CSV table of C-alpha atoms in Angstrom, one decimal:
chain,number,residue,atom,x,y,z
J,281,MET,CA,-6.7,-54.8,-38.3
J,282,ASN,CA,-9.8,-53.2,-39.8
J,283,ALA,CA,-12.0,-55.5,-37.7
J,284,SER,CA,-10.1,-54.4,-34.5
J,285,ARG,CA,-10.6,-50.8,-35.3
J,286,HIS,CA,-14.3,-51.4,-36.0
J,287,TYR,CA,-14.8,-53.0,-32.6
J,288,LEU,CA,-12.8,-50.3,-30.8
J,289,ALA,CA,-14.9,-47.5,-32.5
J,290,LYS,CA,-18.1,-49.4,-31.6
J,291,ALA,CA,-16.9,-49.8,-28.0
J,292,TYR,CA,-16.0,-46.1,-27.8
J,293,PHE,CA,-19.5,-44.9,-28.9
J,294,VAL,CA,-21.3,-47.5,-26.7
J,295,GLY,CA,-19.3,-46.4,-23.7
J,296,ARG,CA,-19.9,-42.7,-24.5
J,297,LYS,CA,-23.6,-43.3,-24.8
J,298,LEU,CA,-23.6,-45.2,-21.5
J,299,ILE,CA,-21.8,-42.4,-19.7
J,300,SER,CA,-24.2,-39.9,-21.1
J,301,GLU,CA,-27.2,-41.9,-19.9
J,302,ILE,CA,-25.7,-42.2,-16.4
J,303,MET,CA,-24.9,-38.5,-16.3
J,304,ALA,CA,-28.5,-37.7,-17.4
J,305,GLN,CA,-29.8,-39.8,-14.4
J,306,VAL,CA,-27.4,-38.5,-11.8
J,307,PHE,CA,-26.8,-34.8,-12.7
J,308,ARG,CA,-29.4,-32.1,-13.1
J,309,TYR,CA,-27.3,-29.8,-15.2
J,310,VAL,CA,-24.0,-31.4,-16.2
J,311,GLY,CA,-24.2,-33.0,-19.7
J,312,LYS,CA,-27.6,-31.4,-20.5
J,313,LYS,CA,-28.4,-28.6,-23.0
J,314,LEU,CA,-29.6,-25.6,-21.0
J,315,ALA,CA,-30.8,-22.3,-22.1
J,316,ARG,CA,-28.8,-19.3,-20.9
J,317,VAL,CA,-30.8,-17.4,-18.3
J,318,ASP,CA,-29.8,-14.1,-19.9
J,319,GLY,CA,-29.7,-15.4,-23.5
J,320,TYR,CA,-33.1,-14.2,-24.7
J,321,THR,CA,-32.7,-10.6,-23.4
J,322,LYS,CA,-29.2,-10.3,-24.8
J,323,VAL,CA,-30.0,-11.4,-28.3
J,324,THR,CA,-33.1,-9.3,-28.5
J,325,GLY,CA,-31.4,-6.2,-27.1
J,326,LEU,CA,-33.6,-6.0,-24.0
J,327,GLU,CA,-30.8,-6.7,-21.5
J,328,LYS,CA,-30.0,-3.8,-19.2
J,329,PHE,CA,-26.3,-3.0,-18.6
J,330,THR,CA,-24.7,-0.5,-16.2
J,331,ILE,CA,-24.3,2.0,-19.0
J,332,ASP,CA,-28.1,1.9,-19.6
J,333,ILE,CA,-28.9,3.0,-16.0
J,334,GLN,CA,-29.8,6.7,-15.6
J,335,LEU,CA,-30.6,8.1,-12.1
J,336,PRO,CA,-31.8,11.7,-11.2
J,337,GLY,CA,-28.7,13.9,-10.7
J,338,MET,CA,-26.3,11.3,-11.9
J,339,LEU,CA,-22.9,12.4,-13.0
J,340,TYR,CA,-20.5,10.8,-15.5
J,341,GLY,CA,-16.9,10.3,-14.8
J,342,ARG,CA,-13.6,10.1,-16.8
J,343,ILE,CA,-10.1,9.3,-15.6
J,344,LEU,CA,-7.0,11.2,-16.8
J,345,ARG,CA,-4.2,8.7,-17.1
J,346,SER,CA,-0.5,9.0,-17.6
J,347,PRO,CA,0.7,8.4,-21.2
J,348,TYR,CA,4.2,7.7,-19.8
J,349,ALA,CA,5.6,4.6,-18.0
J,350,HIS,CA,7.7,6.7,-15.6
J,351,ALA,CA,7.3,10.5,-15.1
J,352,ILE,CA,6.7,13.3,-12.6
J,353,VAL,CA,3.8,15.7,-13.0
J,354,LYS,CA,5.4,19.2,-12.9
J,355,GLU,CA,2.2,21.2,-13.6
J,356,ILE,CA,-1.5,20.5,-14.0
J,357,ASP,CA,-4.0,23.1,-15.1
J,358,THR,CA,-7.7,22.3,-14.7
J,359,SER,CA,-9.0,25.9,-15.1
J,360,GLU,CA,-10.4,25.4,-18.6
J,361,ALA,CA,-12.1,22.1,-17.7
J,362,GLU,CA,-13.7,23.8,-14.6
J,363,ARG,CA,-15.1,26.6,-16.8
J,364,MET,CA,-17.0,23.9,-18.6
J,365,GLY,CA,-18.9,23.2,-15.5
J,366,ALA,CA,-17.0,19.9,-14.7
J,367,VAL,CA,-15.7,19.0,-11.2
J,368,ILE,CA,-12.1,18.0,-11.2
J,369,VAL,CA,-10.1,16.0,-8.6
J,370,THR,CA,-6.4,15.7,-9.0
J,371,PHE,CA,-3.6,14.1,-6.9
J,372,LYS,CA,-3.5,17.4,-5.0
J,373,ASP,CA,-7.0,16.9,-3.7
J,374,VAL,CA,-6.8,13.4,-2.3
J,375,PRO,CA,-4.9,12.2,0.8
J,376,LYS,CA,-1.6,10.3,0.2
J,377,VAL,CA,-3.1,7.1,1.6
J,378,LEU,CA,-1.5,3.9,0.1
J,379,PHE,CA,-3.6,0.9,-0.6
J,380,ASN,CA,-3.0,-2.7,-1.8
J,381,PRO,CA,-4.9,-3.8,-5.0
J,382,ARG,CA,-3.7,-7.4,-4.9
J,383,LEU,CA,-6.1,-10.2,-3.8
J,384,VAL,CA,-3.5,-12.6,-2.4
J,385,SER,CA,-3.3,-14.8,0.7
J,386,ILE,CA,0.4,-14.4,1.3
J,387,HIS,CA,0.9,-11.8,4.1
J,388,GLU,CA,4.2,-10.5,2.8
J,389,VAL,CA,2.7,-9.5,-0.6
J,390,THR,CA,-0.2,-7.5,0.9
J,391,TYR,CA,2.0,-4.4,1.3
J,392,ARG,CA,0.4,-1.1,0.3
J,393,ASP,CA,2.2,0.8,-2.5
J,394,TRP,CA,-0.6,2.3,-4.7
J,395,LEU,CA,-2.2,5.7,-4.6
J,396,VAL,CA,-5.7,6.5,-5.9
J,397,LEU,CA,-4.3,9.5,-7.8
J,398,THR,CA,-0.6,10.2,-8.1
J,399,ASP,CA,1.9,12.9,-9.4
J,400,ARG,CA,4.5,10.2,-10.1
J,401,PRO,CA,3.0,7.7,-12.5
J,402,LEU,CA,4.9,4.4,-12.7
J,403,TYR,CA,3.1,2.8,-15.6
J,404,VAL,CA,1.2,3.9,-18.7
J,405,GLY,CA,-2.4,4.5,-17.7
J,406,GLU,CA,-1.8,5.3,-14.0
J,407,PRO,CA,-4.6,7.8,-12.8
J,408,ILE,CA,-3.5,11.3,-12.0
J,409,ALA,CA,-6.9,13.1,-12.1
J,410,ALA,CA,-10.7,12.4,-12.3
J,411,VAL,CA,-13.5,14.4,-13.9
J,412,ALA,CA,-17.2,14.4,-13.2
J,413,ALA,CA,-19.8,16.2,-15.4
J,414,GLU,CA,-23.6,16.1,-16.2
J,415,THR,CA,-23.1,14.2,-19.5
J,416,GLU,CA,-20.6,11.9,-21.0
J,417,GLU,CA,-19.8,14.4,-23.7
J,418,LYS,CA,-19.1,17.2,-21.2
J,419,ALA,CA,-16.9,14.8,-19.1
J,420,GLN,CA,-14.9,13.8,-22.1
J,421,ARG,CA,-14.4,17.4,-23.3
J,422,ALA,CA,-13.4,18.5,-19.8
J,423,LEU,CA,-10.9,15.6,-19.6
J,424,GLU,CA,-9.3,16.7,-22.9
J,425,ALA,CA,-9.1,20.3,-21.6
J,426,ILE,CA,-6.8,19.5,-18.7
J,427,LYS,CA,-3.2,20.5,-19.4
J,428,VAL,CA,-0.4,18.6,-17.9
J,429,LYS,CA,3.4,19.1,-18.1
J,430,TYR,CA,5.4,16.0,-17.4
J,431,GLU,CA,9.0,15.4,-16.6
J,432,VAL,CA,9.6,12.1,-18.4
J,433,LEU,CA,11.9,9.7,-16.6
J,434,GLU,CA,13.7,6.6,-17.7
J,435,PRO,CA,11.2,3.7,-17.4
J,436,ILE,CA,12.3,0.6,-15.6
J,437,LEU,CA,11.1,-2.3,-17.9
J,438,ASP,CA,13.3,-5.2,-16.7
J,439,PRO,CA,12.8,-6.5,-13.2
J,440,LEU,CA,16.3,-8.0,-13.1
J,441,GLU,CA,17.8,-4.6,-14.1
J,442,ALA,CA,15.6,-2.8,-11.6
J,443,MET,CA,17.1,-4.9,-8.7
J,444,LYS,CA,20.6,-3.8,-9.5
J,445,PRO,CA,22.3,-1.4,-7.0
J,446,GLY,CA,22.0,2.3,-8.1
J,447,LYS,CA,18.8,2.0,-10.1
J,448,PRO,CA,16.2,4.6,-9.2
J,449,LEU,CA,13.7,3.5,-6.6
J,450,LEU,CA,10.1,3.3,-8.0
J,451,HIS,CA,8.6,3.2,-4.5
J,452,LYS,CA,10.1,5.4,-1.8
J,453,ARG,CA,7.8,4.1,0.9
J,454,ILE,CA,5.4,1.2,1.3
J,455,TYR,CA,3.5,-0.2,4.3
J,456,LEU,CA,2.9,-3.8,5.5
J,457,GLY,CA,0.1,-3.5,7.9
J,458,ASP,CA,0.9,-0.4,10.0
J,459,LYS,CA,4.7,-0.8,9.6
J,460,GLU,CA,6.7,1.2,7.1
J,461,VAL,CA,8.9,-1.0,5.0
J,462,GLU,CA,12.3,0.1,3.7
J,463,VAL,CA,12.6,-0.7,0.0
J,464,ARG,CA,16.1,-1.6,-1.2
J,465,ASN,CA,16.9,-2.2,-4.9
J,466,ASN,CA,13.2,-2.1,-5.7
J,467,ILE,CA,12.5,-5.3,-3.8
J,468,ALA,CA,9.3,-4.8,-1.8
J,469,CYS,CA,9.3,-8.3,-0.2
J,470,GLU,CA,11.5,-11.4,-0.4
J,471,LEU,CA,10.4,-14.9,0.3
J,472,ARG,CA,12.9,-17.8,0.2
J,473,TYR,CA,12.0,-21.5,-0.1
J,474,GLU,CA,14.8,-24.1,-0.1
J,475,GLU,CA,14.7,-27.9,-0.2
J,476,GLY,CA,17.7,-30.1,-0.3
J,477,ASP,CA,21.1,-28.8,-1.3
J,478,PRO,CA,20.8,-27.2,-4.8
J,479,ASP,CA,24.4,-26.0,-4.8
J,480,ARG,CA,25.7,-29.5,-4.2
J,481,GLY,CA,23.3,-30.9,-6.8
J,482,PHE,CA,24.7,-28.5,-9.4
J,483,LYS,CA,28.3,-29.5,-8.6
J,484,GLU,CA,27.5,-33.2,-8.8
J,485,SER,CA,25.6,-32.9,-12.1
J,486,ASP,CA,27.2,-34.1,-15.3
J,487,ILE,CA,25.5,-31.3,-17.3
J,488,VAL,CA,24.1,-28.0,-16.2
J,489,LEU,CA,21.8,-26.1,-18.5
J,490,GLU,CA,21.0,-22.4,-17.8
J,491,ARG,CA,18.1,-20.7,-19.5
J,492,VAL,CA,15.9,-17.6,-18.9
J,493,TYR,CA,12.2,-18.2,-19.4
J,494,ARG,CA,9.6,-15.5,-19.6
J,495,THR,CA,5.8,-15.8,-19.5
J,496,ASN,CA,3.0,-13.3,-19.4
J,497,ARG,CA,0.9,-12.8,-16.2
J,498,ARG,CA,-1.2,-15.7,-15.3
J,499,TYR,CA,-4.2,-16.1,-13.0
J,500,HIS,CA,-5.4,-19.5,-11.8
J,501,MET,CA,-8.9,-21.0,-11.6
J,502,GLN,CA,-10.9,-17.8,-12.3
J,503,LEU,CA,-14.7,-18.2,-12.4
J,504,GLU,CA,-15.4,-15.5,-15.0
J,505,PRO,CA,-15.9,-16.7,-18.6
């Protein structure tokens, strides 16, 4: 038994070495130790990032975001922030043009339902105003000077509950292309795929197990590290 393990281990390392030699001859980069192009500048602190760029007349921005998952902005007072010399843009100043933030290839899911700035935030962190000032400190102080009164609404946290009749609609109007889509029971689009006869399959099964599974949001095959 010990002899067999010895030969298996030896064969493994010989095979691994052979594969490495083949890869070294065939591939220019795969299987080789390469220095990161930006490694030296990053470890020495010489790398330039976006925050390091300063241009003549450049302004600094801040976004005022909703602290509530579902609310209506009843009042917004930007007078104090404006007295600080900042420029303020709220949902009152931008057109109500809906857009689609999703990068998907399925046409039905490309409906437009987001606003750049909104007075009816539907999640914590949704933008309702933006600030621009000559320095980061001024922009932050102006942001904190904006006074907002919210009417806090019941958040919809469960998608299955949200689809039940009588639940408040989160989106009153959405658009697919140039066509306005009617939203019912908070269902923006519905795609059905069927194969075989699942109802018959359940009836003919000796045992049927029903479970609810939940996962976090997943993205596939992204390139970023």
